[in-house]
mmCIF file of C-alpha atoms and ligand atoms in Angstrom:
data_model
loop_
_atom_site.group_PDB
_atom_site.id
_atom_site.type_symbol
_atom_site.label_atom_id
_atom_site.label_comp_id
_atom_site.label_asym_id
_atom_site.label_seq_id
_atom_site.Cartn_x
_atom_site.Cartn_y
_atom_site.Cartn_z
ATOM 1 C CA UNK A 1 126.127 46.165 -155.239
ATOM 2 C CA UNK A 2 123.540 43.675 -156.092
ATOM 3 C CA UNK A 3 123.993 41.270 -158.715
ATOM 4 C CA UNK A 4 121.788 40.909 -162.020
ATOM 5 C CA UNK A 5 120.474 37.520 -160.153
ATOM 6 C CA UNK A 6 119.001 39.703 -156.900
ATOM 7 C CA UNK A 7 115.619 40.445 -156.888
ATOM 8 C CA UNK A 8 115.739 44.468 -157.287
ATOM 9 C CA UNK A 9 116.326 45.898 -153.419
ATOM 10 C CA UNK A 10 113.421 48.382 -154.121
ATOM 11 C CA UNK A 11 110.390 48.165 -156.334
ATOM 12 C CA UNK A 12 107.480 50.536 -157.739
ATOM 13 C CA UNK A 13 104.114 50.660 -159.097
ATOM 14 C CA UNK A 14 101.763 52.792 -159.981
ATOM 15 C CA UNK A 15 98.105 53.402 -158.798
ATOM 16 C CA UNK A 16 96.552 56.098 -161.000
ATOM 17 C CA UNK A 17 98.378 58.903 -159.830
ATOM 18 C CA UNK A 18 99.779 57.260 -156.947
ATOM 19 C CA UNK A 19 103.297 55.908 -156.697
ATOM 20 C CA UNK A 20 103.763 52.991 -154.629
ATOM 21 C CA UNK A 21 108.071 52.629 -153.904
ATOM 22 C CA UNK A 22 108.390 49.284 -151.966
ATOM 23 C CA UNK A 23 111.817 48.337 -149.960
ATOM 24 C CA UNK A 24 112.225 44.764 -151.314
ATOM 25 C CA UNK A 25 114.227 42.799 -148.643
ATOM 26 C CA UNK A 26 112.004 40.562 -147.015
ATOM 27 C CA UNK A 27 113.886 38.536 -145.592
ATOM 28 C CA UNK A 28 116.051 40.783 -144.133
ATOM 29 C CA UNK A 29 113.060 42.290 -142.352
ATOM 30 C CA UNK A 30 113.882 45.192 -145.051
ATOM 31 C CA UNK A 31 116.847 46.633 -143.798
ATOM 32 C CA UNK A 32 119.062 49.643 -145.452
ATOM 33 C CA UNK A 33 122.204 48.272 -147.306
ATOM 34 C CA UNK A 34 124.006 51.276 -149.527
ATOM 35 C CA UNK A 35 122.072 49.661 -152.323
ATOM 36 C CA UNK A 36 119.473 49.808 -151.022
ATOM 37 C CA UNK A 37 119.402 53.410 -150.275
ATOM 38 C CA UNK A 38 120.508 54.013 -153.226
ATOM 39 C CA UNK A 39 117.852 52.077 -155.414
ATOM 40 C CA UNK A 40 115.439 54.336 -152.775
ATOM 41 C CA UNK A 41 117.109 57.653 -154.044
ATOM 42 C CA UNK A 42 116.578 56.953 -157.697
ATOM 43 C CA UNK A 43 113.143 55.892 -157.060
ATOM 44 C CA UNK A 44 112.108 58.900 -155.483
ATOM 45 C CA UNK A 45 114.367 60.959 -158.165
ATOM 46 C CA UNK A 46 112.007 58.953 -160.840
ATOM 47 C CA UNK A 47 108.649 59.701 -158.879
ATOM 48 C CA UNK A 48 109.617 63.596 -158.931
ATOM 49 C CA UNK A 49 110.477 63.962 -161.871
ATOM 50 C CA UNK A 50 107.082 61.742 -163.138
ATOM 51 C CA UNK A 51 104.412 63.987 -164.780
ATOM 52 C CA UNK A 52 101.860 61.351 -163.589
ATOM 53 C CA UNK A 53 102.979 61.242 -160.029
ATOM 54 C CA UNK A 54 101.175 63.487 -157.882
ATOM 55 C CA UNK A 55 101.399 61.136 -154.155
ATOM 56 C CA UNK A 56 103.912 58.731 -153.589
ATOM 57 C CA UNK A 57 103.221 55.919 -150.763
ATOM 58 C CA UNK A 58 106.731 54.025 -149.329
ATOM 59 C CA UNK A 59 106.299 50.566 -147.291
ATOM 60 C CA UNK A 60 108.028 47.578 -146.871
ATOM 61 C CA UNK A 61 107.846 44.196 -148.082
ATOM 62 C CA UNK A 62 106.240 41.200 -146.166
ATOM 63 C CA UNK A 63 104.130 40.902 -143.397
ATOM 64 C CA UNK A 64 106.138 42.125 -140.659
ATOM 65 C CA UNK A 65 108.633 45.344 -141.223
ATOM 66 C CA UNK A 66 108.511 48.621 -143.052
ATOM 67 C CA UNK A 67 112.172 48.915 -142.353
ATOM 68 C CA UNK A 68 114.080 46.930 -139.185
ATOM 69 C CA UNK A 69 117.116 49.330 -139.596
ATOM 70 C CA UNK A 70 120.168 50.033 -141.421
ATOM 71 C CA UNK A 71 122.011 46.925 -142.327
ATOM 72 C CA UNK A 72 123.740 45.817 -139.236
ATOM 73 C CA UNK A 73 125.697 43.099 -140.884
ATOM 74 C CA UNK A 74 126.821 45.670 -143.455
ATOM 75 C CA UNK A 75 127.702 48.123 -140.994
ATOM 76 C CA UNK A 76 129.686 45.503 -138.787
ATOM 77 C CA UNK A 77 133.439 45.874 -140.560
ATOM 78 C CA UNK A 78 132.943 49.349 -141.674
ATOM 79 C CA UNK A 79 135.775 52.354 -140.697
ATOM 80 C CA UNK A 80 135.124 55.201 -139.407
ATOM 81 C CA UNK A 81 135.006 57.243 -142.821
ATOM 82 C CA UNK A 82 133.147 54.506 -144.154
ATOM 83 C CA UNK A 83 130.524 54.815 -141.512
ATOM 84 C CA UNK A 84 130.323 58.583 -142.406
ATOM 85 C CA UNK A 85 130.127 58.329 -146.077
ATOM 86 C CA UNK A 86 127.019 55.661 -145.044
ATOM 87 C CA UNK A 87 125.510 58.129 -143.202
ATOM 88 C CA UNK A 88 125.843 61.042 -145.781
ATOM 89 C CA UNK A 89 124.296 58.086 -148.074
ATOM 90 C CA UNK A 90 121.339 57.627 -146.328
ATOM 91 C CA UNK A 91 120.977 61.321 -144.816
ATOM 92 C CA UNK A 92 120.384 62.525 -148.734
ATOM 93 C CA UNK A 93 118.411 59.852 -149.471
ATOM 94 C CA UNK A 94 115.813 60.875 -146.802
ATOM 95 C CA UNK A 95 116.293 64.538 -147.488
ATOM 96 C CA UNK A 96 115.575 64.105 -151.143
ATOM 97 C CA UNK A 97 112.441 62.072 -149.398
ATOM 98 C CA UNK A 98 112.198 65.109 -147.022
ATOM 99 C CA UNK A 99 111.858 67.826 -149.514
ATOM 100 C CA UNK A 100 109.985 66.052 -152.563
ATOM 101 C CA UNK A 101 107.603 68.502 -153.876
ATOM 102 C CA UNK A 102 104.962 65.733 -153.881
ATOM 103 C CA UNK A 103 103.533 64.412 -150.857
ATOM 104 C CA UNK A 104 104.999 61.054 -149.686
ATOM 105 C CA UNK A 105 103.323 58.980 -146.967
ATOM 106 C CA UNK A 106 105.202 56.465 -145.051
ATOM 107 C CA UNK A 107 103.027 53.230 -144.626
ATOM 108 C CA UNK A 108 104.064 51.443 -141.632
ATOM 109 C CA UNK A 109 103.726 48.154 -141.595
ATOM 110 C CA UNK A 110 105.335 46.841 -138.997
ATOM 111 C CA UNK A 111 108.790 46.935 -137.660
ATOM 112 C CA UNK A 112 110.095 50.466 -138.313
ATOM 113 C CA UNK A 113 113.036 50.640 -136.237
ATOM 114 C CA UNK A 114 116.416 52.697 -136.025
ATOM 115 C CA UNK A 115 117.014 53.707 -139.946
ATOM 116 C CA UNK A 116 113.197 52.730 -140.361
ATOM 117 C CA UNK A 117 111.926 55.135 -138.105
ATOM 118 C CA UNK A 118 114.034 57.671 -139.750
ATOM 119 C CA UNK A 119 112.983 56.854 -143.018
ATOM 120 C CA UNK A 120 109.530 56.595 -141.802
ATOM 121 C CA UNK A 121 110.294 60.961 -140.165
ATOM 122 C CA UNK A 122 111.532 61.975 -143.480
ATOM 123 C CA UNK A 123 108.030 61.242 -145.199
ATOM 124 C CA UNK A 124 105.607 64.174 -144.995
ATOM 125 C CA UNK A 125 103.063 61.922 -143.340
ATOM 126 C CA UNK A 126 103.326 58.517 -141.604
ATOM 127 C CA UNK A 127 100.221 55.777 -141.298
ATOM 128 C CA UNK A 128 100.696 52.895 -138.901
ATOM 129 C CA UNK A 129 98.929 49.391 -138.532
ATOM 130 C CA UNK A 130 98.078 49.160 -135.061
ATOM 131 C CA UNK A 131 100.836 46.136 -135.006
ATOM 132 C CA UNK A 132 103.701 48.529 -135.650
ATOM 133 C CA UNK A 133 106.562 49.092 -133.424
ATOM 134 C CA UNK A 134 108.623 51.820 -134.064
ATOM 135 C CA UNK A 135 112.386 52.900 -131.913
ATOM 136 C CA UNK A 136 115.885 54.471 -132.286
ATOM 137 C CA UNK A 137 117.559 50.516 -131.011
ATOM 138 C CA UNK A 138 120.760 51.737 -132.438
ATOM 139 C CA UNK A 139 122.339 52.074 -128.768
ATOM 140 C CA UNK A 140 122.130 48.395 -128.245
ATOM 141 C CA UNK A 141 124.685 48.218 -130.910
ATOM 142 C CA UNK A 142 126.931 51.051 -129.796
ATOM 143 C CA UNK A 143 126.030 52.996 -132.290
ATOM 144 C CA UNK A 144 123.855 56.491 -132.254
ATOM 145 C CA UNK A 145 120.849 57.027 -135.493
ATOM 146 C CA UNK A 146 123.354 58.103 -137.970
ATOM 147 C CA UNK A 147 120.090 58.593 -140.931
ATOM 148 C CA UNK A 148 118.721 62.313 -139.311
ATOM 149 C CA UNK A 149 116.803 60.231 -136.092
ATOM 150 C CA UNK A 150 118.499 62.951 -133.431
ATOM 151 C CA UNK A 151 117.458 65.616 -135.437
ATOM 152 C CA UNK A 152 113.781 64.553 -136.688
ATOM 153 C CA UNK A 153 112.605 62.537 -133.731
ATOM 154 C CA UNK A 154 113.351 66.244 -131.528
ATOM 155 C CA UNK A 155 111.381 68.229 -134.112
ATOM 156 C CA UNK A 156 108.818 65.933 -134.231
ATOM 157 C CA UNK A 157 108.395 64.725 -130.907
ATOM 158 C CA UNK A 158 110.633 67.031 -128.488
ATOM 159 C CA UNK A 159 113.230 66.531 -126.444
ATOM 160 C CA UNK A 160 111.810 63.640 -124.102
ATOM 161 C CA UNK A 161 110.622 61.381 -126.429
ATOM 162 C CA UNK A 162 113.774 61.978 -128.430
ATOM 163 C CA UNK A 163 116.228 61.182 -125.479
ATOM 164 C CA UNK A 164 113.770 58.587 -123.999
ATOM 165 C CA UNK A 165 113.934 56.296 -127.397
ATOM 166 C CA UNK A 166 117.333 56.993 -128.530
ATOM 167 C CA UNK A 167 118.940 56.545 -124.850
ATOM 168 C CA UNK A 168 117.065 53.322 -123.543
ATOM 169 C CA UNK A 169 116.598 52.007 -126.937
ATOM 170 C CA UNK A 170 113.469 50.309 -126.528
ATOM 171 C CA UNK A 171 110.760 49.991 -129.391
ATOM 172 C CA UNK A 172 107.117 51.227 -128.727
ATOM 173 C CA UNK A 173 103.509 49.939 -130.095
ATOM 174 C CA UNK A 174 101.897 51.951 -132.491
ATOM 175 C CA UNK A 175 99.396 53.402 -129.431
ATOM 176 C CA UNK A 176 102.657 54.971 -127.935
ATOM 177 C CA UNK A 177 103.760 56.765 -130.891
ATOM 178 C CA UNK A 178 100.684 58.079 -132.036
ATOM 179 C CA UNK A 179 100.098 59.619 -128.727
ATOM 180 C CA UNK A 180 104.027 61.153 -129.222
ATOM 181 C CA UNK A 181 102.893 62.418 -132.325
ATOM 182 C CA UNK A 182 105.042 60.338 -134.189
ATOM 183 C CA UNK A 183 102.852 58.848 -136.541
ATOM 184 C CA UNK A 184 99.329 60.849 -138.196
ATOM 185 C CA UNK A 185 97.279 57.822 -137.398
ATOM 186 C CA UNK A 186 97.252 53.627 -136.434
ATOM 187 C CA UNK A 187 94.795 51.739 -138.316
ATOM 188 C CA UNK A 188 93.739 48.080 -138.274
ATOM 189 C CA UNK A 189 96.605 46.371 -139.869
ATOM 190 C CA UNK A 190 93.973 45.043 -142.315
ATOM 191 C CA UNK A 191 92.939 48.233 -143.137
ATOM 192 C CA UNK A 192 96.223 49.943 -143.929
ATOM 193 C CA UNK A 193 96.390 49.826 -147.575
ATOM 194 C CA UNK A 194 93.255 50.910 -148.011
ATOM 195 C CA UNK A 195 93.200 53.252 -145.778
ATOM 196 C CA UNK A 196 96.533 54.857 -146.948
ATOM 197 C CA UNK A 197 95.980 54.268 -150.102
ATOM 198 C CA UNK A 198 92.425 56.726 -149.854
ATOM 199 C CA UNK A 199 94.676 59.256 -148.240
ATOM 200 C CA UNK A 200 96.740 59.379 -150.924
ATOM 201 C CA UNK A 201 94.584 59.455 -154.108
ATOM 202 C CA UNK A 202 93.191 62.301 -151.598
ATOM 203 C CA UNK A 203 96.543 64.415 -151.785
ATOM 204 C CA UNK A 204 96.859 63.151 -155.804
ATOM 205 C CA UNK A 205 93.630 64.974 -156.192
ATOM 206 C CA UNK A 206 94.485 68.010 -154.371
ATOM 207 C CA UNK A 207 95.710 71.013 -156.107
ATOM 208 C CA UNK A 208 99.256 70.155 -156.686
ATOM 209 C CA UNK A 209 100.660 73.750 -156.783
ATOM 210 C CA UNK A 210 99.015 74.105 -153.156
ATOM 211 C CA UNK A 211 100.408 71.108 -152.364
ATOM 212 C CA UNK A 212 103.819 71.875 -153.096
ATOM 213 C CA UNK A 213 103.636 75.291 -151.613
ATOM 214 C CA UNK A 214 102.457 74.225 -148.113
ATOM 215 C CA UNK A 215 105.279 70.972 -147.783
ATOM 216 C CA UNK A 216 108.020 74.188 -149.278
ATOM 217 C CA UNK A 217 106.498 76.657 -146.241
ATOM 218 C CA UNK A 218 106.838 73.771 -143.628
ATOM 219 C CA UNK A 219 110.355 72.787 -144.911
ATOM 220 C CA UNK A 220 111.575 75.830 -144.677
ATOM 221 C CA UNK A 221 109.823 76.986 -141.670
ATOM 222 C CA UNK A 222 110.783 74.174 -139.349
ATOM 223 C CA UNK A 223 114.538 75.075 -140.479
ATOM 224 C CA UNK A 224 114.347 79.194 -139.593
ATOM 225 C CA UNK A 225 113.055 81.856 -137.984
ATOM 226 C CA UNK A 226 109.359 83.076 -137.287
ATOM 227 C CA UNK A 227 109.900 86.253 -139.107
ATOM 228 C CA UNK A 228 112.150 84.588 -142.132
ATOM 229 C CA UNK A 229 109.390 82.038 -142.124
ATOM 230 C CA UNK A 230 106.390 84.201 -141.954
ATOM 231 C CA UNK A 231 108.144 86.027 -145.151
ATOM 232 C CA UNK A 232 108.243 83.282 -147.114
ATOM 233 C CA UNK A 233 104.800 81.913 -146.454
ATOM 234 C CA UNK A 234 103.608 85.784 -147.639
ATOM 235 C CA UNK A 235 105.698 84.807 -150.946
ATOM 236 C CA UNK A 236 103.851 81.702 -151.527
ATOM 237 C CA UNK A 237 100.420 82.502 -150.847
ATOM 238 C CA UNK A 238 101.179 85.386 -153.213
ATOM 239 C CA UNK A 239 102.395 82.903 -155.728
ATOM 240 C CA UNK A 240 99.430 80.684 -155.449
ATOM 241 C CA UNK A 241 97.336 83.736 -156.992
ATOM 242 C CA UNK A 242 99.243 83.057 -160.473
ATOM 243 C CA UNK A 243 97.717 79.702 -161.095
ATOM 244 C CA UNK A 244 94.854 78.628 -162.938
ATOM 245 C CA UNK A 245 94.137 76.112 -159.553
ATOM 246 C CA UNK A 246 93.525 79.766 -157.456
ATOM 247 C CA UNK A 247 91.520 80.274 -159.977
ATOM 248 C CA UNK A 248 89.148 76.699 -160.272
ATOM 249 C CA UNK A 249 89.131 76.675 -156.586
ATOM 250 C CA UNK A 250 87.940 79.716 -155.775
ATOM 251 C CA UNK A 251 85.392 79.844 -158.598
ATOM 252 C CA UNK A 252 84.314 75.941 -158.149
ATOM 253 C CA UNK A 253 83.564 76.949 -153.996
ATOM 254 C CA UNK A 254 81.356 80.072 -155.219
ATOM 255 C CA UNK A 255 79.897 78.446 -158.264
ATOM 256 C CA UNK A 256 79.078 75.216 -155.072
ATOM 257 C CA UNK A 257 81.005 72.780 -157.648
ATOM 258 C CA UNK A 258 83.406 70.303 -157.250
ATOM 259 C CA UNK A 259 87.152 71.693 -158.669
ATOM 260 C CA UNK A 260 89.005 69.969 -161.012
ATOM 261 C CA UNK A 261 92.583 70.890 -160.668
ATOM 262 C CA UNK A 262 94.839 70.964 -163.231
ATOM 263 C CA UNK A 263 98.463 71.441 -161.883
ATOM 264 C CA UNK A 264 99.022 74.506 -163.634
HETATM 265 N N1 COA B 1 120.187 44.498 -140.387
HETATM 266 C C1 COA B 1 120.494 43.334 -140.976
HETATM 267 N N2 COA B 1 119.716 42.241 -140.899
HETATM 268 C C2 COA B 1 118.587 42.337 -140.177
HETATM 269 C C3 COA B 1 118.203 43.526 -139.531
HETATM 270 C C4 COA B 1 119.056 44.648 -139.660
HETATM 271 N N3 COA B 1 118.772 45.829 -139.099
HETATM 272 N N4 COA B 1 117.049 43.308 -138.859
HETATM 273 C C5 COA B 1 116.690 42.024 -139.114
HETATM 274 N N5 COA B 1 117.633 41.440 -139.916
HETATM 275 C C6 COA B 1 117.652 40.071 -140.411
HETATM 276 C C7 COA B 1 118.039 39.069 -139.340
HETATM 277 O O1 COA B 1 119.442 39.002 -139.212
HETATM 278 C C8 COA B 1 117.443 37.806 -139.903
HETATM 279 O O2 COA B 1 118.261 37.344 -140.952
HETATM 280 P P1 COA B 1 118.643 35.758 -141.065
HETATM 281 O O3 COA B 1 117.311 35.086 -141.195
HETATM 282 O O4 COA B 1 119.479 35.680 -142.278
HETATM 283 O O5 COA B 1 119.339 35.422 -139.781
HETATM 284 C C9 COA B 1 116.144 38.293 -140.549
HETATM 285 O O6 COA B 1 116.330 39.687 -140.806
HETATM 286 C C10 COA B 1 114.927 38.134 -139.668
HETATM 287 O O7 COA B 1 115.181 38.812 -138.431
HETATM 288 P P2 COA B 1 115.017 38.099 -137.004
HETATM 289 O O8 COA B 1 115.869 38.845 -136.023
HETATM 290 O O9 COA B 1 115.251 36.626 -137.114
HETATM 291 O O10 COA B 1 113.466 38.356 -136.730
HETATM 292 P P3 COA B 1 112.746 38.431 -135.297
HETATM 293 O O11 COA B 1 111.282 38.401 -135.591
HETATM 294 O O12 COA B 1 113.296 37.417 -134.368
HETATM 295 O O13 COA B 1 113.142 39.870 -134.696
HETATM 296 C C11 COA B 1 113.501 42.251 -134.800
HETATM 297 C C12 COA B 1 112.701 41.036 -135.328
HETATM 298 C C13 COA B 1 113.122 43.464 -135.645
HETATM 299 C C14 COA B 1 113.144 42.494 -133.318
HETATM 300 C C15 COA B 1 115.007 41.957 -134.929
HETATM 301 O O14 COA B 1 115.264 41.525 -136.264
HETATM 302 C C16 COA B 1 115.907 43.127 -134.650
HETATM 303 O O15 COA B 1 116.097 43.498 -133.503
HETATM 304 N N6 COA B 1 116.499 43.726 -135.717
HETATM 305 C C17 COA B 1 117.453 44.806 -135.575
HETATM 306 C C18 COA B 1 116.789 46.106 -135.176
HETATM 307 C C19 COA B 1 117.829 47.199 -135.021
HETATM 308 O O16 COA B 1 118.653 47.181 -134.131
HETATM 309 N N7 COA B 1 117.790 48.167 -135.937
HETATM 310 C C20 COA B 1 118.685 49.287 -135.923
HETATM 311 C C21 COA B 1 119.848 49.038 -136.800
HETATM 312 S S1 COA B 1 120.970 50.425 -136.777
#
């Protein structure tokens, strides 16, 4: 719990249709207490539910972390059910993350390490300064990612890469994970915020309907079968032809306009 006196674990703001959800623990080098991932799961809750949010951007406070883990002083006297229930905590957190119908782009900013990085994999897309470092250190503490890091890191960057970080432990530069296809792209860290921020008034633009229908096909296709998965992508395209977007989009390209999309 934090008290009325603590600064809020977790802020947000709002760039036109871009919501900005800061972890706000500095000097903890950002790192996941319960509270904190709870204060996470009610912010992205509040961006979903937000008519005016069509992107969301998460990042960390201060110069040098996105997120340097789950709290490790925390997670020192816990039991083992309490250790569970932490993980359960944070696993929903990053699944409500995972399947957001908006687009949410991690903004790495530095440190992003054992429940960072995992926070970081449950955003759609993931933008790194070029001073990042990014690992699965949890072995070092006897401990294995307990936030979805097994599961993500595999289906994101295979079986190697997965074993490699999560068994030695080390962190890697930003170089290193791009070329694992861990993070979309490293940037100057100068340029970060502007550079995410471009991407996402980009998505915020985009026709949200399509927007939501691709991150539903890849949620659900990474978790079945080709055939199951094929099916449903059939089922959204065909959906897609019931909105007025379809509609502009189509109409703006042969007309050689620019579309203005309206969500519905
Ligand atoms: N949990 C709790 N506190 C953490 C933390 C974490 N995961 N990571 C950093 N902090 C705290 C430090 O205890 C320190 O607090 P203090 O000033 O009250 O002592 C503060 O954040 C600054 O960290 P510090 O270690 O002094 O910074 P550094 O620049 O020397 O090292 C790291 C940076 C990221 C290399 C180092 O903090 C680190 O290894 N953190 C843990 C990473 C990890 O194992 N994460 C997985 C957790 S499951």
């Amino acid at each position: 719990m934090t008290d009325s006196n603590s600064p809020s674990p977790v802020t947000v703001a709002d760039r036109d249709a871009v919501r900005i959800i800061t972890v706000n623990r500095p000097d903890k080098l950002n790192a996941l207490n319960g509270a904190t991932l709870d204060a996470l799961d009610a912010a992205f809750v509040d961006a979903i539910a937000s008519d005016s949010v069509r992107a969301i951007v998460l990042t960390g406070a201060g110069p040098k972390a996105f997120v340097a883990g789950a709290d490790i002083a925390e997670m020192n006297t816990f039991s083992a059910v309490q250790g569970r229930d932490f993980s359960l905590r944070g696993q929903r957190m990053m699944r409500r993350a995972e399947r957001s119908p908006k687009p949410v782009i991690a903004m790495v900013n530095g440190f992003a390490l054992g429940g960072g990085l995992e926070l970081a994999m449950c955003c759609h897309l993931r933008i790194a300064a070029d001073t990042a470092r990014v690992g699965q250190p949890e072995i070092n503490l006897g401990l294995i990612p307990g936030f979805g890091g097994t599961q993500r890191l595999l289906r994101l960057a295979g079986r190697a890469a997965t074993l490699e970080l999560c068994l030695l432990g080390a962190p890697i530069d930003a170089a290193r994970a791009l070329a694992l296809g861990i993070v979309n792209r490293v940037v100057p860290a100068a340029e970060l915020e502007a550079q995410t921020m471009a991407v996402a008034q980009q998505l915020a633009n985009a026709a949200p309907l399509a927007v939501r229908g691709t991150l539903d096909c890849v949620n659900v296709g990474g978790e079945c079968g080709m055939e199951e998965g094929l099916e449903y992508e059939a089922a959204q395209f065909g959906l897609m032809f019931s909105t007025q977007d379809m509609r502009e989009g189509t109409s703006a390209f042969l007309e050689r306009r620019k579309p203005a999309f309206s969500g519905t």
